[in-house]
Every structure is written in structure tokens, then in C-alpha cells.
PDB file of N, CA and C in Angstrom:
ATOM      1  N   MET A 772       0.740  -1.124  -0.093  1.00 54.00           N
ATOM      2  CA  MET A 772       0.051   0.090   0.048  1.00 54.00           C
ATOM      3  C   MET A 772       0.841   1.279  -0.017  1.00 54.00           C
ATOM      4  N   ARG A 773       1.793   1.234   0.868  1.00 63.00           N
ATOM      5  CA  ARG A 773       2.784   2.448   0.831  1.00 63.00           C
ATOM      6  C   ARG A 773       3.470   2.623  -0.494  1.00 63.00           C
ATOM      7  N   ARG A 774       3.849   1.601  -1.284  1.00 68.00           N
ATOM      8  CA  ARG A 774       4.375   1.753  -2.708  1.00 68.00           C
ATOM      9  C   ARG A 774       3.417   2.475  -3.590  1.00 68.00           C
ATOM     10  N   ILE A 775       2.129   2.167  -3.416  1.00 67.00           N
ATOM     11  CA  ILE A 775       1.170   2.732  -4.288  1.00 67.00           C
ATOM     12  C   ILE A 775       1.035   4.068  -4.074  1.00 67.00           C
ATOM     13  N   VAL A 776       1.083   4.588  -2.736  1.00 63.00           N
ATOM     14  CA  VAL A 776       0.759   5.958  -2.360  1.00 63.00           C
ATOM     15  C   VAL A 776       2.147   6.698  -2.656  1.00 63.00           C
ATOM     16  N   ALA A 777       3.248   6.109  -2.406  1.00 64.00           N
ATOM     17  CA  ALA A 777       4.537   6.787  -2.982  1.00 64.00           C
ATOM     18  C   ALA A 777       4.450   7.024  -4.486  1.00 64.00           C
ATOM     19  N   LEU A 778       4.057   5.990  -5.333  1.00 59.00           N
ATOM     20  CA  LEU A 778       4.025   6.137  -6.679  1.00 59.00           C
ATOM     21  C   LEU A 778       3.018   7.170  -7.176  1.00 59.00           C
ATOM     22  N   LEU A 779       1.973   7.346  -6.400  1.00 65.00           N
ATOM     23  CA  LEU A 779       0.956   8.227  -6.741  1.00 65.00           C
ATOM     24  C   LEU A 779       1.453   9.843  -6.429  1.00 65.00           C
ATOM     25  N   VAL A 780       2.198   9.859  -5.272  1.00 64.00           N
ATOM     26  CA  VAL A 780       2.696  11.080  -4.879  1.00 64.00           C
ATOM     27  C   VAL A 780       3.929  11.721  -5.947  1.00 64.00           C
ATOM     28  N   LEU A 781       4.608  10.731  -6.289  1.00 61.00           N
ATOM     29  CA  LEU A 781       5.783  10.943  -7.240  1.00 61.00           C
ATOM     30  C   LEU A 781       5.137  11.144  -8.566  1.00 61.00           C
ATOM     31  N   ALA A 782       4.017  10.622  -9.038  1.00 63.00           N
ATOM     32  CA  ALA A 782       3.573  10.972 -10.199  1.00 63.00           C
ATOM     33  C   ALA A 782       2.799  12.487 -10.281  1.00 63.00           C
ATOM     34  N   THR A 783       2.190  12.697  -9.300  1.00 64.00           N
ATOM     35  CA  THR A 783       1.550  13.931  -9.004  1.00 64.00           C
ATOM     36  C   THR A 783       2.598  15.035  -9.056  1.00 64.00           C
ATOM     37  N   LEU A 784       3.680  14.941  -8.406  1.00 58.00           N
ATOM     38  CA  LEU A 784       4.764  15.918  -8.402  1.00 58.00           C
ATOM     39  C   LEU A 784       5.364  15.991  -9.773  1.00 58.00           C
ATOM     40  N   ALA A 785       5.502  15.083 -10.428  1.00 59.00           N
ATOM     41  CA  ALA A 785       6.198  14.970 -11.764  1.00 59.00           C
ATOM     42  C   ALA A 785       5.179  15.692 -12.778  1.00 59.00           C
ATOM     43  N   ALA A 786       3.990  15.647 -12.609  1.00 59.00           N
ATOM     44  CA  ALA A 786       2.930  16.145 -13.506  1.00 59.00           C
ATOM     45  C   ALA A 786       2.922  17.726 -13.285  1.00 59.00           C
ATOM     46  N   CYS A 787       3.160  18.066 -11.954  1.00 58.00           N
ATOM     47  CA  CYS A 787       2.932  19.473 -11.695  1.00 58.00           C
ATOM     48  C   CYS A 787       4.228  20.203 -11.609  1.00 58.00           C
ATOM     49  N   GLY A 788       5.367  19.544 -11.767  1.00 54.00           N
ATOM     50  CA  GLY A 788       6.575  20.196 -11.812  1.00 54.00           C
ATOM     51  C   GLY A 788       6.967  21.229 -12.822  1.00 54.00           C
ATOM     52  N   GLY A 789       7.847  22.060 -12.408  1.00 53.00           N
ATOM     53  CA  GLY A 789       8.222  23.233 -13.267  1.00 53.00           C
ATOM     54  C   GLY A 789       7.501  24.455 -12.676  1.00 53.00           C
ATOM     55  N   GLY A 790       8.066  25.600 -12.950  1.00 52.00           N
ATOM     56  CA  GLY A 790       7.541  26.735 -12.387  1.00 52.00           C
ATOM     57  C   GLY A 790       6.716  27.581 -13.378  1.00 52.00           C
ATOM     58  N   SER A 791       6.670  27.271 -14.696  1.00 55.00           N
ATOM     59  CA  SER A 791       5.930  27.908 -15.841  1.00 55.00           C
ATOM     60  C   SER A 791       4.603  27.277 -15.963  1.00 55.00           C
ATOM     61  N   ASP A 792       3.762  28.013 -16.382  1.00 54.00           N
ATOM     62  CA  ASP A 792       2.510  27.505 -16.947  1.00 54.00           C
ATOM     63  C   ASP A 792       2.567  26.918 -18.399  1.00 54.00           C
ATOM     64  N   ALA A 793       2.583  25.750 -18.518  1.00 58.00           N
ATOM     65  CA  ALA A 793       2.921  25.275 -19.708  1.00 58.00           C
ATOM     66  C   ALA A 793       1.805  25.151 -20.724  1.00 58.00           C
ATOM     67  N   THR A 794       0.581  25.549 -20.051  1.00 64.00           N
ATOM     68  CA  THR A 794      -0.580  25.399 -21.041  1.00 64.00           C
ATOM     69  C   THR A 794      -0.815  26.890 -21.607  1.00 64.00           C
ATOM     70  N   ALA A 795      -0.114  27.978 -21.172  1.00 62.00           N
ATOM     71  CA  ALA A 795      -0.284  29.367 -21.853  1.00 62.00           C
ATOM     72  C   ALA A 795       0.520  29.364 -23.095  1.00 62.00           C
ATOM     73  N   PRO A 796      -0.355  29.913 -24.182  1.00 63.00           N
ATOM     74  CA  PRO A 796       0.461  30.173 -25.535  1.00 63.00           C
ATOM     75  C   PRO A 796       1.572  31.010 -25.180  1.00 63.00           C
ATOM     76  N   SER A 797       2.708  30.845 -25.790  1.00 67.00           N
ATOM     77  CA  SER A 797       3.874  31.740 -25.766  1.00 67.00           C
ATOM     78  C   SER A 797       3.853  32.839 -26.522  1.00 67.00           C
ATOM     79  N   ASN A 798       2.862  33.004 -27.480  1.00 67.00           N
ATOM     80  CA  ASN A 798       2.737  34.246 -28.275  1.00 67.00           C
ATOM     81  C   ASN A 798       1.280  35.096 -27.963  1.00 67.00           C
ATOM     82  N   GLN A 799       0.907  34.792 -26.779  1.00 62.00           N
ATOM     83  CA  GLN A 799      -0.359  35.661 -26.290  1.00 62.00           C
ATOM     84  C   GLN A 799       0.018  37.182 -26.116  1.00 62.00           C
ATOM     85  N   THR A 800      -0.847  37.843 -26.740  1.00 61.00           N
ATOM     86  CA  THR A 800      -0.705  39.340 -26.484  1.00 61.00           C
ATOM     87  C   THR A 800      -1.640  39.744 -25.232  1.00 61.00           C
ATOM     88  N   PRO A 801      -1.045  40.408 -24.069  1.00 61.00           N
ATOM     89  CA  PRO A 801      -1.871  40.668 -23.001  1.00 61.00           C
ATOM     90  C   PRO A 801      -2.956  41.628 -23.393  1.00 61.00           C
ATOM     91  N   ALA A 802      -2.965  42.510 -24.109  1.00 57.00           N
ATOM     92  CA  ALA A 802      -3.880  43.450 -24.521  1.00 57.00           C
ATOM     93  C   ALA A 802      -4.830  42.762 -25.502  1.00 57.00           C
ATOM     94  N   ALA A 803      -4.750  41.618 -25.990  1.00 59.00           N
ATOM     95  CA  ALA A 803      -5.769  41.144 -26.849  1.00 59.00           C
ATOM     96  C   ALA A 803      -7.066  40.969 -26.307  1.00 59.00           C
ATOM     97  N   THR A 804      -8.107  41.430 -26.999  1.00 66.00           N
ATOM     98  CA  THR A 804      -9.448  41.339 -26.548  1.00 66.00           C
ATOM     99  C   THR A 804     -10.463  40.748 -27.626  1.00 66.00           C
ATOM    100  N   PHE A 805     -11.426  40.193 -27.295  1.00 77.00           N
ATOM    101  CA  PHE A 805     -12.610  39.714 -28.194  1.00 77.00           C
ATOM    102  C   PHE A 805     -13.666  40.654 -27.747  1.00 77.00           C
ATOM    103  N   THR A 806     -14.032  41.579 -28.831  1.00 87.00           N
ATOM    104  CA  THR A 806     -15.244  42.319 -28.595  1.00 87.00           C
ATOM    105  C   THR A 806     -16.044  42.234 -29.824  1.00 87.00           C
ATOM    106  N   GLY A 807     -17.480  42.460 -29.545  1.00 90.00           N
ATOM    107  CA  GLY A 807     -18.377  42.437 -30.572  1.00 90.00           C
ATOM    108  C   GLY A 807     -19.517  41.680 -30.132  1.00 90.00           C
ATOM    109  N   THR A 808     -20.495  41.612 -31.133  1.00 92.00           N
ATOM    110  CA  THR A 808     -21.837  40.827 -30.917  1.00 92.00           C
ATOM    111  C   THR A 808     -21.712  39.682 -31.727  1.00 92.00           C
ATOM    112  N   PHE A 809     -21.947  38.555 -31.161  1.00 92.00           N
ATOM    113  CA  PHE A 809     -22.006  37.301 -31.807  1.00 92.00           C
ATOM    114  C   PHE A 809     -23.437  36.651 -31.672  1.00 92.00           C
ATOM    115  N   VAL A 810     -23.949  36.285 -32.848  1.00 92.00           N
ATOM    116  CA  VAL A 810     -25.234  35.847 -32.999  1.00 92.00           C
ATOM    117  C   VAL A 810     -25.450  34.274 -33.412  1.00 92.00           C
ATOM    118  N   LEU A 811     -26.032  33.677 -32.592  1.00 90.00           N
ATOM    119  CA  LEU A 811     -26.121  32.185 -33.057  1.00 90.00           C
ATOM    120  C   LEU A 811     -27.144  32.042 -34.373  1.00 90.00           C
ATOM    121  N   GLN A 812     -26.499  31.160 -35.183  1.00 92.00           N
ATOM    122  CA  GLN A 812     -27.250  31.045 -36.532  1.00 92.00           C
ATOM    123  C   GLN A 812     -27.825  29.637 -36.508  1.00 92.00           C
ATOM    124  N   THR A 813     -26.974  28.734 -36.218  1.00 89.00           N
ATOM    125  CA  THR A 813     -27.429  27.100 -36.259  1.00 89.00           C
ATOM    126  C   THR A 813     -27.123  26.549 -34.900  1.00 89.00           C
ATOM    127  N   LEU A 814     -27.931  25.544 -34.619  1.00 86.00           N
ATOM    128  CA  LEU A 814     -28.001  24.724 -33.346  1.00 86.00           C
ATOM    129  C   LEU A 814     -27.975  23.293 -33.740  1.00 86.00           C
ATOM    130  N   ASN A 815     -26.774  22.463 -33.435  1.00 85.00           N
ATOM    131  CA  ASN A 815     -26.791  21.237 -33.943  1.00 85.00           C
ATOM    132  C   ASN A 815     -26.877  21.223 -35.452  1.00 85.00           C
ATOM    133  N   GLY A 816     -26.206  21.849 -36.213  1.00 89.00           N
ATOM    134  CA  GLY A 816     -26.185  22.036 -37.547  1.00 89.00           C
ATOM    135  C   GLY A 816     -27.485  22.410 -38.295  1.00 89.00           C
ATOM    136  N   LYS A 817     -28.466  22.910 -37.572  1.00 90.00           N
ATOM    137  CA  LYS A 817     -29.766  23.180 -38.225  1.00 90.00           C
ATOM    138  C   LYS A 817     -30.075  24.632 -37.850  1.00 90.00           C
ATOM    139  N   PRO A 818     -30.602  25.384 -38.784  1.00 90.00           N
ATOM    140  CA  PRO A 818     -30.756  26.774 -38.629  1.00 90.00           C
ATOM    141  C   PRO A 818     -31.991  27.082 -37.485  1.00 90.00           C
ATOM    142  N   LEU A 819     -31.915  28.281 -36.928  1.00 89.00           N
ATOM    143  CA  LEU A 819     -32.855  28.704 -36.077  1.00 89.00           C
ATOM    144  C   LEU A 819     -34.211  28.997 -36.595  1.00 89.00           C
ATOM    145  N   PRO A 820     -35.339  28.927 -36.150  1.00 91.00           N
ATOM    146  CA  PRO A 820     -35.735  28.318 -34.752  1.00 91.00           C
ATOM    147  C   PRO A 820     -35.452  26.931 -34.643  1.00 91.00           C
ATOM    148  N   TYR A 821     -34.797  26.385 -33.585  1.00 91.00           N
ATOM    149  CA  TYR A 821     -34.590  25.064 -33.407  1.00 91.00           C
ATOM    150  C   TYR A 821     -35.370  24.380 -32.229  1.00 91.00           C
ATOM    151  N   THR A 822     -36.007  23.378 -32.313  1.00 91.00           N
ATOM    152  CA  THR A 822     -36.792  22.723 -31.306  1.00 91.00           C
ATOM    153  C   THR A 822     -35.980  21.387 -30.897  1.00 91.00           C
ATOM    154  N   SER A 823     -35.692  21.355 -29.590  1.00 88.00           N
ATOM    155  CA  SER A 823     -35.077  20.225 -29.015  1.00 88.00           C
ATOM    156  C   SER A 823     -35.950  19.547 -27.989  1.00 88.00           C
ATOM    157  N   GLY A 824     -35.835  18.280 -27.909  1.00 85.00           N
ATOM    158  CA  GLY A 824     -36.735  17.527 -27.002  1.00 85.00           C
ATOM    159  C   GLY A 824     -35.951  16.533 -25.944  1.00 85.00           C
ATOM    160  N   SER A 825     -36.677  16.070 -25.182  1.00 80.00           N
ATOM    161  CA  SER A 825     -36.103  14.959 -24.066  1.00 80.00           C
ATOM    162  C   SER A 825     -37.036  13.696 -24.174  1.00 80.00           C
ATOM    163  N   LEU A 826     -36.563  12.725 -23.642  1.00 80.00           N
ATOM    164  CA  LEU A 826     -37.201  11.488 -23.541  1.00 80.00           C
ATOM    165  C   LEU A 826     -38.512  11.568 -22.735  1.00 80.00           C
ATOM    166  N   ALA A 827     -38.550  12.646 -21.833  1.00 83.00           N
ATOM    167  CA  ALA A 827     -39.663  12.783 -20.952  1.00 83.00           C
ATOM    168  C   ALA A 827     -40.675  13.583 -21.753  1.00 83.00           C
ATOM    169  N   GLY A 828     -40.562  14.083 -23.182  1.00 83.00           N
ATOM    170  CA  GLY A 828     -41.440  14.707 -23.841  1.00 83.00           C
ATOM    171  C   GLY A 828     -41.407  16.079 -23.608  1.00 83.00           C
ATOM    172  N   ASP A 829     -40.462  16.861 -23.007  1.00 87.00           N
ATOM    173  CA  ASP A 829     -40.412  18.189 -22.762  1.00 87.00           C
ATOM    174  C   ASP A 829     -39.615  18.793 -24.006  1.00 87.00           C
ATOM    175  N   TYR A 830     -40.079  19.810 -24.714  1.00 88.00           N
ATOM    176  CA  TYR A 830     -39.501  20.539 -25.732  1.00 88.00           C
ATOM    177  C   TYR A 830     -39.302  22.025 -25.454  1.00 88.00           C
ATOM    178  N   ILE A 831     -38.186  22.428 -26.027  1.00 88.00           N
ATOM    179  CA  ILE A 831     -37.850  23.896 -26.035  1.00 88.00           C
ATOM    180  C   ILE A 831     -37.549  24.308 -27.461  1.00 88.00           C
ATOM    181  N   THR A 832     -37.933  25.477 -27.808  1.00 91.00           N
ATOM    182  CA  THR A 832     -37.686  26.012 -29.073  1.00 91.00           C
ATOM    183  C   THR A 832     -36.627  27.309 -28.896  1.00 91.00           C
ATOM    184  N   THR A 833     -35.518  27.317 -29.533  1.00 90.00           N
ATOM    185  CA  THR A 833     -34.694  28.387 -29.316  1.00 90.00           C
ATOM    186  C   THR A 833     -34.953  29.413 -30.748  1.00 90.00           C
ATOM    187  N   ARG A 834     -35.361  30.486 -30.501  1.00 91.00           N
ATOM    188  CA  ARG A 834     -35.604  31.241 -31.645  1.00 91.00           C
ATOM    189  C   ARG A 834     -34.419  32.225 -32.009  1.00 91.00           C
ATOM    190  N   SER A 835     -33.714  32.632 -30.915  1.00 91.00           N
ATOM    191  CA  SER A 835     -32.497  33.375 -31.245  1.00 91.00           C
ATOM    192  C   SER A 835     -31.663  33.453 -30.016  1.00 91.00           C
ATOM    193  N   TYR A 836     -30.349  33.743 -30.038  1.00 92.00           N
ATOM    194  CA  TYR A 836     -29.546  33.906 -29.022  1.00 92.00           C
ATOM    195  C   TYR A 836     -28.324  34.792 -29.581  1.00 92.00           C
ATOM    196  N   SER A 837     -27.848  35.732 -28.648  1.00 93.00           N
ATOM    197  CA  SER A 837     -26.770  36.647 -28.940  1.00 93.00           C
ATOM    198  C   SER A 837     -25.964  36.929 -27.858  1.00 93.00           C
ATOM    199  N   LEU A 838     -24.683  37.205 -28.083  1.00 92.00           N
ATOM    200  CA  LEU A 838     -23.710  37.323 -26.956  1.00 92.00           C
ATOM    201  C   LEU A 838     -22.904  38.636 -27.376  1.00 92.00           C
ATOM    202  N   THR A 839     -22.927  39.558 -26.440  1.00 93.00           N
ATOM    203  CA  THR A 839     -22.068  40.842 -26.708  1.00 93.00           C
ATOM    204  C   THR A 839     -21.018  40.878 -25.771  1.00 93.00           C
ATOM    205  N   ILE A 840     -19.919  41.117 -26.162  1.00 90.00           N
ATOM    206  CA  ILE A 840     -18.669  41.220 -25.315  1.00 90.00           C
ATOM    207  C   ILE A 840     -17.990  42.602 -25.403  1.00 90.00           C
ATOM    208  N   SER A 841     -17.856  43.295 -24.509  1.00 89.00           N
ATOM    209  CA  SER A 841     -17.230  44.676 -24.439  1.00 89.00           C
ATOM    210  C   SER A 841     -15.772  44.578 -24.052  1.00 89.00           C
ATOM    211  N   ALA A 842     -15.126  45.773 -24.352  1.00 83.00           N
ATOM    212  CA  ALA A 842     -13.530  45.808 -24.356  1.00 83.00           C
ATOM    213  C   ALA A 842     -13.191  45.564 -22.841  1.00 83.00           C
ATOM    214  N   GLY A 843     -14.061  45.823 -21.802  1.00 80.00           N
ATOM    215  CA  GLY A 843     -13.547  45.665 -20.502  1.00 80.00           C
ATOM    216  C   GLY A 843     -13.801  44.277 -20.032  1.00 80.00           C
ATOM    217  N   GLY A 844     -14.369  43.284 -20.839  1.00 80.00           N
ATOM    218  CA  GLY A 844     -14.488  41.956 -20.462  1.00 80.00           C
ATOM    219  C   GLY A 844     -15.844  41.774 -20.053  1.00 80.00           C
ATOM    220  N   ASN A 845     -16.668  42.676 -20.003  1.00 88.00           N
ATOM    221  CA  ASN A 845     -18.167  42.531 -19.481  1.00 88.00           C
ATOM    222  C   ASN A 845     -18.843  41.788 -20.751  1.00 88.00           C
ATOM    223  N   TRP A 846     -19.972  41.054 -20.367  1.00 90.00           N
ATOM    224  CA  TRP A 846     -20.720  40.540 -21.317  1.00 90.00           C
ATOM    225  C   TRP A 846     -22.195  40.526 -21.094  1.00 90.00           C
ATOM    226  N   THR A 847     -23.031  40.313 -21.906  1.00 93.00           N
ATOM    227  CA  THR A 847     -24.436  40.332 -21.769  1.00 93.00           C
ATOM    228  C   THR A 847     -25.018  39.197 -22.974  1.00 93.00           C
ATOM    229  N   SER A 848     -25.924  38.505 -22.640  1.00 91.00           N
ATOM    230  CA  SER A 848     -26.493  37.570 -23.584  1.00 91.00           C
ATOM    231  C   SER A 848     -28.108  37.722 -23.649  1.00 91.00           C
ATOM    232  N   ALA A 849     -28.665  37.443 -24.643  1.00 92.00           N
ATOM    233  CA  ALA A 849     -30.136  37.567 -24.909  1.00 92.00           C
ATOM    234  C   ALA A 849     -30.636  36.209 -25.607  1.00 92.00           C
ATOM    235  N   THR A 850     -31.590  35.747 -25.066  1.00 89.00           N
ATOM    236  CA  THR A 850     -32.200  34.533 -25.602  1.00 89.00           C
ATOM    237  C   THR A 850     -33.583  34.737 -25.826  1.00 89.00           C
ATOM    238  N   SER A 851     -34.084  34.177 -26.997  1.00 88.00           N
ATOM    239  CA  SER A 851     -35.709  34.176 -27.211  1.00 88.00           C
ATOM    240  C   SER A 851     -36.046  32.662 -27.368  1.00 88.00           C
ATOM    241  N   THR A 852     -36.794  32.248 -26.456  1.00 79.00           N
ATOM    242  CA  THR A 852     -37.225  30.774 -26.628  1.00 79.00           C
ATOM    243  C   THR A 852     -38.834  30.714 -26.692  1.00 79.00           C
TER     244      THR A 852
END
């Protein structure tokens, strides 16, 4: 049992080793932002309005969806169902 615990601790330390964030892209620009209004046009490859259901017989129709992102990182979304 001690060998298993020691192996798990060693594997965890090896996976977390290093002081840098290996998942961050090296060419990322800190001032880069994504701003604008994005409008959903299709859902599951089908145009809106899109009706989805469940095995229980419940249905929902999505008529429209939009997402607006501002330069400060704030966002708002609007849905019509």
C-alpha cells in the first residue's frame, strides 16, 4: 500500500513540476480582446428556430441567441425561446 501511495505522490509531483504555466500560449498578447456581438445562427447544424426535446416529452424552441462582449471583458446575452 505504501508503494502505491508513494508512486501516486511521485506521479503527481512530476506532472505538476516546473515553475511555468505550460498551457499558456507563448505568443499571447496581454492586450488582446474579443469584442463584438455574436449571433447564433445554427444549433446542432440546423438553422434557428430549433426545437429540441427530451425522452420525457419536454420540448424547447430556441428562436434566437446573441452574446455581446465589451472591451472591459463584460458581457451580456439575450435569448428568445
